[in-house]
Amino acid sequence: MPHKKHTLLQEFLKGIWKENPILISLLGLCPALAVTVSAENGLAMGLAATFVVVSSSIIVSILRKIIPPQVRIASFIVIIATFVTIADRFLAAYYPDISSNLGPFIPLIIVNCMILGRQEAFASKNNILRSFLDAVGVGIGFTLVLVVLGGVREILGSGTIFGIEIMWSSFHPWAVMILPPGAFLALGLMIGASNWLNELGEKK
Amino acid sequence: MEEKSKTTNVKPKKKDPRAKLKKPNRIPMLLKSSPHLRSDYSIEKIMRGVLLALLPTTVLGVIFFGWYALLMIFVGIVSCVLTELIFNLVSGKKFKLTDGTSVLTGLLLVLTLPPSFPIPGVILGSVVAIFVGKMIFGGLGYNIFNPALLGRAFLQASYPVKMTTWTLPKYVGADAITGATPLGLFKFEHIMTNIKPLILGNIGGTIGETSALVILIGGIFILIKKYADWRIPLSYIGTVFILGGLFWLINPAQYPNPFFHIFAGGLMLGAFFMATDMVTSPITTKGSWIFGIGAGIVLITIRLLGGLPEGVMYSIIFMNGLVPLINRYTRPKVFGEVKK
């Protein structure tokens, strides 16, 4: 995938909207659907994944000429797993509540295709600066979607945002929104809305 | 807008003054694909007929459950029509105020709600039914699931307690204000309800499901008028009757008799008015039989072996999801086609 036309700024920005990992590439949907019962969970998952994708993109980019192509996927996974372990232990030590909320989904970042996809498609073919910018952009895009998705589901499903009550007192939370169907509904509507916005943008 | 009209209109150059007229007048030559054989059926006509068939049920629901039920029905219909209107306005499609389908969706949704359900919940269910259940799939004709049932499923998952709080009809007697439905009574307390109140409707239940007799009258009306495929209700209710009967024959002490199965709960309403929805039921004859039998099997499974007292909604939604597959595998042979 040659990226000759992209400036550094574009490299950074594309992950946030134009090539958003969730809304456009539909990668990393498993954590996006499973843990976003609250904005806080979404933020924690997003930041953890951002840390992993940025760190492993840098390492993979440094090592891109040393890693033999035959075993590149395995090598990427080992590098990603290292950083996932760091993130997992860090959360368990400093934020035990969040760690227990996210449960197995932190270790599962290892097999998050959004992260492996960045290594395979970008970091292994580009220099460190570009890989770094790309990873930060993708990480921010991922985090934003997770926070919005978690926020929407939290507001409608429990009437709060980041744990603060915001809906009027007679509001009955829609329990379905914090159940699995709510995740699919909310994500589907978000993807639909982003496509709609893109279409509107193209028309103008 | 300019671009769009170029691709869709027949005469792109000038604004045709006749554009506001009906289509056939505007197009000078008719080149149409089949079917060429016309009948006087139209969406509006069918919807009027089905609404008329639901009138007795609706009236009886209001008599049984009071003016609040009428308010719920009104709110449900208005929210459904408004949701469709707003969606059409925002998406810039050509539209009429309503072709009657969203009125029917709103009415059916409210008829499947408990009589004391809060008004904000009715609005929520209606919006979900039309927006998620119909419009985002592409509007009428493109939806996979019955919109009214989808709205109800959303409410069921959102307000599990309110969806199972039943106010009994005014005439049940003495002090009873809330109580269980016959199916709930049977499932959780193992109390059988007699068949007679099930037929007449003097029992707990949703606004529209209590009287099997009145639903049957409307149901037979739409079958005679051919607004619905008679195979679906027949195979659905028949399967429930036969399977329920088998269970009853094996162990009459534990399982209710088949008449209880077909008259209790929402089976009549679901079988005549929801399973037969033209958009979400199979288009082939053989497919209709499969659809009805499948829904019957799912329903009996939920009622007798599952955790819920009632399963009409889930059985129909489940079979709705299989309709594209059923249509594909029951496609009739094209004339002259050789079987492989």
Coordinates of C-alpha atoms in Angstrom, one line a residue:
Chain A
M1 CA 0.0 0.0 0.0
P2 CA 2.1 3.0 -1.1
H3 CA 1.2 6.2 0.6
K4 CA 3.1 8.7 -1.5
K5 CA 0.3 11.2 -1.7
H6 CA -0.3 11.5 2.0
T7 CA 1.3 14.2 3.9
L8 CA 2.2 13.6 7.5
L9 CA -0.9 15.4 8.7
Q10 CA -3.1 13.4 6.4
E11 CA -1.4 10.2 7.7
F12 CA -2.5 11.2 11.2
L13 CA -6.0 12.5 10.4
K14 CA -7.1 9.6 8.2
G15 CA -7.5 7.2 11.1
I16 CA -9.9 9.5 12.8
W17 CA -12.7 9.7 10.2
K18 CA -11.8 8.7 6.6
E19 CA -10.4 5.3 7.6
N20 CA -11.9 5.0 11.0
P21 CA -11.2 1.5 12.2
I22 CA -14.7 0.9 13.4
L23 CA -17.0 3.0 11.3
I24 CA -15.3 2.4 7.9
S25 CA -13.1 -0.6 8.2
L26 CA -15.3 -2.4 10.7
L27 CA -12.3 -3.8 12.5
G28 CA -12.1 -4.4 16.2
L29 CA -15.8 -4.8 16.6
C30 CA -15.6 -7.4 19.3
P31 CA -14.4 -4.9 22.1
A32 CA -16.5 -2.2 20.5
L33 CA -19.7 -4.2 21.0
A34 CA -18.9 -6.0 24.2
V35 CA -17.4 -3.5 26.6
T36 CA -19.2 -0.3 25.7
V37 CA -21.9 -0.5 28.3
S38 CA -20.6 2.8 29.7
A39 CA -18.6 5.7 28.4
E40 CA -15.9 5.0 31.1
N41 CA -15.5 1.4 29.8
G42 CA -15.3 2.7 26.3
L43 CA -12.7 5.2 27.2
A44 CA -10.5 2.7 29.1
M45 CA -10.7 0.2 26.3
G46 CA -10.0 2.8 23.7
L47 CA -6.9 4.2 25.6
A48 CA -5.6 0.7 26.3
A49 CA -5.9 -0.2 22.6
T50 CA -4.4 3.1 21.6
F51 CA -1.4 2.5 23.8
V52 CA -0.9 -1.0 22.3
V53 CA -1.3 0.1 18.7
V54 CA 1.1 3.0 19.1
S55 CA 3.8 1.1 20.9
S56 CA 3.6 -1.9 18.7
S57 CA 3.6 0.2 15.6
I58 CA 6.8 1.9 16.6
I59 CA 8.5 -1.4 17.4
V60 CA 7.3 -3.1 14.3
S61 CA 8.4 -0.2 12.2
I62 CA 11.9 -0.3 13.8
L63 CA 12.1 -4.0 13.2
R64 CA 10.4 -4.1 9.8
K65 CA 13.6 -4.9 8.0
I66 CA 14.7 -7.6 10.4
I67 CA 11.5 -9.6 10.7
P68 CA 11.5 -12.4 8.1
P69 CA 8.3 -12.1 6.0
Q70 CA 7.4 -15.8 6.5
V71 CA 6.9 -15.4 10.3
R72 CA 5.8 -11.7 10.3
I73 CA 2.3 -12.3 11.7
A74 CA 3.7 -14.4 14.6
S75 CA 6.3 -11.7 15.3
F76 CA 3.6 -9.0 15.3
I77 CA 1.5 -11.0 17.7
V78 CA 4.5 -11.4 20.1
I79 CA 5.2 -7.7 20.0
I80 CA 1.5 -6.8 20.5
A81 CA 1.1 -9.3 23.3
T82 CA 4.0 -7.7 25.2
F83 CA 2.3 -4.4 25.2
V84 CA -1.1 -5.9 26.0
T85 CA 0.4 -7.5 29.0
I86 CA 1.8 -4.2 30.1
A87 CA -1.6 -2.5 29.7
D88 CA -3.4 -5.3 31.4
R89 CA -1.1 -5.3 34.4
F90 CA -1.1 -1.5 34.6
L91 CA -4.9 -1.4 34.7
A92 CA -5.1 -4.2 37.2
A93 CA -2.7 -2.4 39.5
Y94 CA -4.0 1.2 39.3
Y95 CA -7.6 0.8 38.1
P96 CA -8.8 -2.5 39.5
D97 CA -12.5 -1.5 39.0
I98 CA -12.1 -0.8 35.3
S99 CA -9.9 -3.9 35.0
S100 CA -12.6 -6.1 36.4
N101 CA -15.3 -4.4 34.3
L102 CA -13.4 -5.0 31.1
G103 CA -12.5 -8.6 32.2
P104 CA -11.1 -10.8 29.4
F105 CA -11.4 -8.1 26.8
I106 CA -8.1 -6.5 27.8
P107 CA -6.1 -9.7 27.0
L108 CA -8.2 -10.1 23.9
I109 CA -6.7 -6.8 22.5
I110 CA -3.9 -9.1 21.4
V111 CA -6.1 -10.6 18.7
N112 CA -7.8 -7.3 17.9
C113 CA -7.7 -7.2 14.1
M114 CA -7.6 -3.4 14.1
I115 CA -4.1 -3.5 15.8
L116 CA -2.8 -6.4 13.8
G117 CA -4.2 -4.8 10.7
R118 CA -2.2 -1.6 11.3
Q119 CA 1.0 -3.6 11.7
E120 CA 0.5 -5.7 8.6
A121 CA -0.9 -2.9 6.4
F122 CA 1.1 0.0 7.6
A123 CA 3.9 -0.2 10.2
S124 CA 5.7 -3.0 8.5
K125 CA 6.0 -0.9 5.3
N126 CA 6.6 2.6 6.6
N127 CA 9.1 4.5 8.6
I128 CA 8.9 5.2 12.3
L129 CA 7.4 8.7 12.1
R130 CA 4.7 7.8 9.7
S131 CA 3.8 4.6 11.6
F132 CA 3.6 6.5 14.8
L133 CA 1.3 9.2 13.4
D134 CA -0.8 6.6 11.7
A135 CA -1.2 4.5 14.9
V136 CA -2.0 7.6 17.0
G137 CA -4.7 8.6 14.5
V138 CA -6.2 5.2 14.3
G139 CA -6.1 4.9 18.1
I140 CA -7.9 8.2 18.6
G141 CA -10.5 7.2 16.0
F142 CA -11.0 3.9 17.8
T143 CA -11.2 5.6 21.2
L144 CA -13.7 8.3 20.0
V145 CA -16.1 5.8 18.6
L146 CA -15.9 3.7 21.7
V147 CA -16.5 6.7 24.0
V148 CA -19.5 7.9 21.9
L149 CA -20.9 4.4 21.6
G150 CA -20.4 3.8 25.3
G151 CA -21.9 7.2 26.1
V152 CA -25.0 6.7 24.0
R153 CA -25.6 3.3 25.5
E154 CA -25.0 4.6 29.0
I155 CA -27.3 7.6 28.7
L156 CA -30.1 5.6 27.2
G157 CA -29.5 2.4 29.1
S158 CA -28.8 3.7 32.6
G159 CA -29.5 7.4 32.4
T160 CA -26.0 8.4 33.3
I161 CA -22.8 9.5 31.6
F162 CA -19.4 8.7 33.3
G163 CA -21.5 7.7 36.3
I164 CA -23.3 11.1 36.6
E165 CA -27.1 11.2 36.5
I166 CA -28.1 13.4 33.6
M167 CA -31.6 12.3 32.5
W168 CA -34.8 13.7 34.1
S169 CA -36.0 11.8 37.1
S170 CA -39.1 10.2 35.5
F171 CA -36.9 8.8 32.7
H172 CA -37.0 5.0 32.7
P173 CA -33.7 3.7 31.3
W174 CA -34.1 1.4 28.3
A175 CA -32.5 -1.7 29.7
V176 CA -32.0 -3.1 26.2
M177 CA -29.3 -0.5 25.4
I178 CA -26.9 -2.0 27.9
L179 CA -27.7 -5.5 26.7
P180 CA -26.1 -7.0 23.6
P181 CA -28.9 -6.0 21.2
G182 CA -28.4 -2.4 22.2
A183 CA -24.8 -2.6 21.2
F184 CA -25.7 -3.8 17.7
L185 CA -28.5 -1.3 17.4
A186 CA -26.4 1.7 18.5
L187 CA -23.3 0.7 16.4
G188 CA -25.4 0.0 13.3
L189 CA -27.1 3.4 13.7
M190 CA -23.7 5.1 14.2
I191 CA -22.3 3.5 11.1
G192 CA -25.4 4.5 9.2
A193 CA -25.2 8.1 10.5
S194 CA -21.5 8.3 9.5
N195 CA -22.2 7.0 6.0
W196 CA -25.1 9.5 5.7
L197 CA -22.8 12.4 6.8
N198 CA -20.2 11.3 4.3
E199 CA -22.8 11.2 1.5
L200 CA -23.9 14.7 2.5
G201 CA -20.3 15.9 2.4
E202 CA -19.8 14.4 -1.1
K203 CA -22.9 16.1 -2.5
K204 CA -21.6 19.6 -1.4
Chain B
M1 CA -31.5 17.6 -6.4
E2 CA -30.8 18.8 -9.9
E3 CA -28.7 15.7 -10.7
K4 CA -31.2 13.3 -9.2
S5 CA -34.0 14.5 -11.3
K6 CA -31.9 14.1 -14.4
T7 CA -31.4 10.4 -13.8
T8 CA -34.9 9.6 -12.6
N9 CA -37.2 11.7 -14.8
V10 CA -38.1 10.7 -18.3
K11 CA -38.0 14.3 -19.6
P12 CA -35.0 15.9 -18.0
K13 CA -34.8 19.1 -20.1
K14 CA -37.7 21.1 -19.0
K15 CA -39.8 21.1 -15.9
D16 CA -42.9 19.3 -17.1
P17 CA -46.1 20.9 -15.9
R18 CA -47.7 17.5 -15.8
A19 CA -45.1 16.2 -13.4
K20 CA -47.5 16.7 -10.5
L21 CA -50.1 14.4 -12.1
K22 CA -50.0 10.7 -11.6
K23 CA -47.2 8.8 -13.3
P24 CA -49.1 7.1 -16.1
N25 CA -50.3 10.5 -17.4
R26 CA -46.8 11.8 -17.5
I27 CA -45.1 9.0 -19.4
P28 CA -46.2 9.0 -23.0
M29 CA -45.5 5.4 -23.7
L30 CA -46.0 2.6 -21.2
L31 CA -43.1 0.1 -21.2
K32 CA -43.8 -2.0 -18.2
S33 CA -42.5 -5.3 -16.9
S34 CA -44.8 -8.0 -15.6
P35 CA -47.2 -8.4 -13.9
H36 CA -49.6 -7.0 -16.6
L37 CA -52.6 -8.5 -15.0
R38 CA -54.1 -5.9 -12.7
S39 CA -56.4 -6.3 -9.7
D40 CA -57.9 -3.5 -7.7
Y41 CA -55.8 -4.3 -4.7
S42 CA -53.7 -1.4 -3.5
I43 CA -51.7 -0.9 -0.3
E44 CA -54.2 1.6 0.9
K45 CA -57.1 -0.7 0.2
I46 CA -55.6 -3.6 2.0
M47 CA -54.6 -1.5 5.0
R48 CA -58.1 -0.1 5.3
G49 CA -59.4 -3.6 5.2
V50 CA -57.1 -4.9 7.8
L51 CA -57.7 -1.9 10.0
L52 CA -61.5 -2.5 9.7
A53 CA -60.9 -6.1 10.7
L54 CA -59.1 -5.0 13.8
L55 CA -61.8 -2.6 14.7
P56 CA -63.9 -5.1 16.8
T57 CA -60.8 -6.1 18.7
T58 CA -59.8 -2.5 19.3
V59 CA -63.3 -1.5 20.5
L60 CA -63.5 -4.5 22.8
G61 CA -60.0 -3.6 24.2
V62 CA -61.3 -0.1 25.0
I63 CA -64.4 -1.4 26.6
F64 CA -62.4 -3.8 28.7
F65 CA -59.6 -1.6 29.7
G66 CA -61.1 1.8 29.7
W67 CA -60.2 5.2 28.1
Y68 CA -56.5 4.8 28.9
A69 CA -56.3 2.1 26.3
L70 CA -57.8 4.4 23.7
L71 CA -55.3 7.0 24.6
M72 CA -52.5 4.5 24.2
I73 CA -53.8 3.5 20.7
F74 CA -54.1 7.1 19.7
V75 CA -50.6 7.9 20.9
G76 CA -49.2 4.8 19.2
I77 CA -50.7 5.5 15.8
V78 CA -49.8 9.2 15.9
S79 CA -46.2 8.5 16.9
C80 CA -45.8 5.9 14.1
V81 CA -47.2 8.2 11.5
L82 CA -45.1 11.1 12.7
T83 CA -41.9 9.0 12.8
E84 CA -42.5 8.0 9.2
L85 CA -43.2 11.5 8.2
I86 CA -40.1 13.0 9.8
F87 CA -37.9 10.3 8.4
N88 CA -39.3 10.9 4.9
L89 CA -38.8 14.7 5.3
V90 CA -35.2 14.3 6.5
S91 CA -34.2 11.8 3.8
G92 CA -35.9 13.9 1.1
K93 CA -38.0 11.1 -0.4
K94 CA -41.2 11.6 -2.2
F95 CA -44.0 10.5 0.1
K96 CA -47.6 10.6 1.0
L97 CA -48.7 11.5 4.6
T98 CA -49.2 7.8 5.1
D99 CA -50.3 4.8 3.1
G100 CA -51.9 3.3 6.1
T101 CA -49.1 0.9 6.9
S102 CA -47.7 2.9 9.8
V103 CA -51.2 3.4 11.2
L104 CA -51.6 -0.4 11.2
T105 CA -48.1 -0.8 12.8
G106 CA -49.0 1.6 15.5
L107 CA -52.4 -0.1 16.2
L108 CA -50.9 -3.6 16.2
L109 CA -48.1 -2.5 18.5
V110 CA -50.4 -1.0 21.1
L111 CA -52.8 -4.0 20.8
T112 CA -49.8 -6.2 22.0
L113 CA -49.0 -4.0 25.0
P114 CA -50.3 -4.4 28.6
P115 CA -53.3 -2.1 29.2
S116 CA -51.5 0.1 31.8
F117 CA -48.3 0.6 29.9
P118 CA -46.8 4.2 30.3
I119 CA -47.3 6.6 27.5
P120 CA -43.6 7.4 27.0
G121 CA -43.0 3.7 26.5
V122 CA -45.7 3.6 23.8
I123 CA -44.0 6.5 22.0
L124 CA -40.6 4.8 22.3
G125 CA -41.9 1.5 21.0
S126 CA -43.7 3.2 18.0
V127 CA -40.5 5.2 17.1
V128 CA -38.4 2.1 17.3
A129 CA -41.0 0.1 15.3
I130 CA -41.1 2.5 12.4
F131 CA -37.5 3.8 12.4
V132 CA -35.5 0.7 13.2
G133 CA -38.1 -1.8 12.1
K134 CA -39.1 -0.2 8.8
M135 CA -37.5 3.0 7.6
I136 CA -33.8 2.2 7.9
F137 CA -34.3 -1.0 5.9
G138 CA -35.6 1.2 3.0
G139 CA -39.2 1.6 4.0
L140 CA -42.3 -0.5 3.2
G141 CA -41.5 -3.7 1.4
Y142 CA -37.9 -3.9 2.5
N143 CA -38.2 -4.6 6.2
I144 CA -37.1 -8.0 7.3
F145 CA -39.0 -8.1 10.6
N146 CA -42.6 -7.2 11.4
P147 CA -42.2 -3.6 12.6
A148 CA -44.8 -3.8 15.3
L149 CA -43.3 -6.9 16.8
L150 CA -39.8 -5.4 16.6
G151 CA -41.0 -2.4 18.5
R152 CA -42.6 -4.7 21.0
A153 CA -39.4 -6.8 21.3
F154 CA -37.5 -3.6 22.1
L155 CA -40.0 -2.7 24.8
Q156 CA -39.9 -6.2 26.2
A157 CA -36.1 -6.0 26.6
S158 CA -36.2 -2.4 27.8
Y159 CA -39.1 -2.6 30.4
P160 CA -39.3 -6.3 31.4
V161 CA -41.3 -5.5 34.5
K162 CA -43.8 -3.1 33.0
M163 CA -44.3 -5.4 30.0
T164 CA -45.5 -8.1 32.3
T165 CA -47.7 -6.1 34.6
W166 CA -51.3 -6.9 33.6
T167 CA -54.3 -4.8 34.5
L168 CA -57.3 -7.0 34.5
P169 CA -60.5 -6.0 32.5
K170 CA -63.1 -4.0 34.4
Y171 CA -65.5 -6.8 34.6
V172 CA -63.3 -9.5 36.1
G173 CA -64.7 -8.7 39.4
A174 CA -64.2 -7.5 42.9
D175 CA -60.9 -6.1 44.0
A176 CA -58.5 -7.5 41.4
I177 CA -56.6 -4.7 39.8
T178 CA -53.6 -6.5 38.5
G179 CA -53.2 -10.1 37.8
A180 CA -51.5 -12.6 35.5
T181 CA -52.4 -13.7 32.0
P182 CA -53.8 -17.2 31.7
L183 CA -50.5 -18.3 30.2
G184 CA -48.6 -16.8 33.0
L185 CA -50.9 -18.4 35.6
F186 CA -50.4 -21.7 33.9
K187 CA -46.7 -21.4 33.6
F188 CA -45.8 -20.1 37.0
E189 CA -48.6 -21.2 39.3
H190 CA -50.0 -24.1 37.2
I191 CA -53.6 -22.7 37.3
M192 CA -55.7 -23.5 34.3
T193 CA -58.1 -21.0 33.0
N194 CA -61.4 -22.2 31.5
I195 CA -61.9 -22.0 27.8
K196 CA -65.0 -19.8 27.9
P197 CA -63.4 -16.6 29.3
L198 CA -60.5 -17.2 26.9
I199 CA -62.9 -17.0 24.0
L200 CA -64.9 -14.1 25.3
G201 CA -61.9 -12.2 26.6
N202 CA -62.7 -11.5 30.2
I203 CA -59.1 -12.3 31.3
G204 CA -55.8 -10.6 31.8
G205 CA -53.7 -9.9 28.8
T206 CA -52.6 -7.2 26.3
I207 CA -55.2 -4.8 25.0
G208 CA -55.9 -6.7 21.9
E209 CA -55.4 -10.3 22.6
T210 CA -57.9 -11.2 25.2
S211 CA -60.9 -12.2 23.2
A212 CA -60.1 -15.0 20.7
L213 CA -63.7 -14.9 19.3
V214 CA -63.5 -11.2 18.3
I215 CA -60.1 -11.6 16.7
L216 CA -61.3 -14.6 14.9
I217 CA -64.2 -12.6 13.3
G218 CA -61.7 -10.0 12.0
G219 CA -59.3 -12.7 11.0
I220 CA -61.9 -14.5 8.9
F221 CA -62.9 -11.2 7.3
I222 CA -59.4 -10.6 6.0
L223 CA -59.1 -14.2 4.8
I224 CA -62.3 -13.9 2.9
K225 CA -61.2 -10.6 1.4
K226 CA -57.9 -12.3 0.6
Y227 CA -55.9 -9.6 2.4
A228 CA -53.9 -12.3 4.0
D229 CA -52.7 -15.8 3.0
W230 CA -55.0 -18.3 4.8
R231 CA -52.2 -20.9 4.8
I232 CA -50.2 -19.1 7.4
P233 CA -52.8 -18.8 10.2
L234 CA -54.1 -22.3 9.4
S235 CA -50.6 -23.9 9.5
Y236 CA -49.5 -21.8 12.5
I237 CA -52.6 -22.5 14.7
G238 CA -52.8 -26.0 13.4
T239 CA -49.2 -26.8 14.4
V240 CA -49.8 -25.4 17.8
F241 CA -53.0 -27.4 18.2
I242 CA -51.4 -30.7 17.1
L243 CA -48.1 -30.3 19.0
G244 CA -49.9 -29.0 22.1
G245 CA -52.3 -31.9 21.8
L246 CA -49.4 -34.4 21.6
F247 CA -47.9 -33.0 24.8
W248 CA -51.3 -33.1 26.4
L249 CA -51.9 -36.7 25.4
I250 CA -48.6 -37.8 26.8
N251 CA -49.1 -36.0 30.1
P252 CA -52.5 -34.3 30.7
A253 CA -51.6 -33.5 34.2
Q254 CA -48.6 -31.4 33.3
Y255 CA -49.5 -29.9 29.9
P256 CA -52.6 -27.8 29.0
N257 CA -55.1 -29.1 26.5
P258 CA -54.7 -27.9 22.9
F259 CA -57.8 -25.6 23.0
F260 CA -56.2 -23.7 25.8
H261 CA -53.1 -23.2 23.6
I262 CA -54.9 -21.8 20.7
F263 CA -57.3 -19.5 22.6
A264 CA -54.9 -18.2 25.2
G265 CA -52.4 -15.4 24.8
G266 CA -51.6 -13.7 21.5
L267 CA -51.7 -16.6 19.2
M268 CA -54.9 -15.6 17.4
L269 CA -53.8 -11.9 17.0
G270 CA -50.3 -13.0 15.9
A271 CA -51.5 -15.7 13.5
F272 CA -54.1 -13.6 11.7
F273 CA -52.6 -10.1 11.8
M274 CA -48.8 -10.3 12.3
A275 CA -47.6 -13.5 10.8
T276 CA -49.6 -12.7 7.6
D277 CA -47.9 -9.4 7.1
M278 CA -47.3 -9.4 3.3
V279 CA -43.8 -8.0 3.5
T280 CA -42.4 -10.3 6.1
S281 CA -44.0 -13.6 5.1
P282 CA -43.0 -16.0 2.3
I283 CA -44.2 -15.3 -1.2
T284 CA -44.5 -18.9 -2.2
T285 CA -47.4 -21.3 -1.3
K286 CA -45.1 -24.0 0.0
G287 CA -43.1 -21.3 1.9
S288 CA -46.3 -20.2 3.7
W289 CA -46.8 -23.7 5.0
I290 CA -43.2 -23.9 6.2
F291 CA -43.5 -20.4 7.8
G292 CA -46.6 -21.3 9.7
I293 CA -45.4 -24.7 10.8
G294 CA -42.0 -23.4 11.9
A295 CA -43.6 -20.6 13.9
G296 CA -45.9 -23.1 15.6
I297 CA -43.0 -25.3 16.6
V298 CA -41.1 -22.4 18.0
L299 CA -44.1 -21.2 19.9
I300 CA -44.8 -24.6 21.5
T301 CA -41.1 -24.9 22.4
I302 CA -41.1 -21.6 24.2
R303 CA -44.5 -22.1 25.9
L304 CA -43.9 -25.6 27.1
L305 CA -40.1 -26.0 27.4
G306 CA -38.8 -22.5 27.6
G307 CA -38.7 -19.9 30.4
L308 CA -41.3 -17.5 29.1
P309 CA -45.1 -17.9 29.4
E310 CA -45.7 -16.6 25.9
G311 CA -43.7 -16.8 22.6
V312 CA -45.9 -15.6 19.8
M313 CA -43.7 -12.5 19.3
Y314 CA -40.4 -14.4 19.2
S315 CA -41.8 -17.2 17.1
I316 CA -42.9 -14.8 14.4
I317 CA -39.8 -12.7 14.5
F318 CA -37.7 -15.8 14.3
M319 CA -39.5 -17.1 11.2
N320 CA -39.4 -13.5 9.7
G321 CA -35.6 -13.9 9.8
L322 CA -35.9 -17.1 7.8
V323 CA -38.2 -15.8 5.1
P324 CA -35.5 -15.0 2.5
L325 CA -34.1 -18.5 2.9
I326 CA -37.6 -20.1 2.7
N327 CA -38.4 -18.0 -0.4
R328 CA -35.2 -19.1 -2.1
Y329 CA -35.6 -22.8 -1.4
T330 CA -39.3 -23.0 -2.3
R331 CA -39.0 -21.2 -5.6
P332 CA -41.5 -22.8 -7.9
K333 CA -40.1 -24.4 -11.1
V334 CA -40.1 -22.1 -14.1
F335 CA -42.2 -23.4 -16.9
G336 CA -40.0 -25.8 -19.0
E337 CA -37.2 -25.9 -16.4
V338 CA -35.5 -29.2 -16.1
K339 CA -34.8 -30.4 -12.6
K340 CA -31.2 -30.9 -12.0

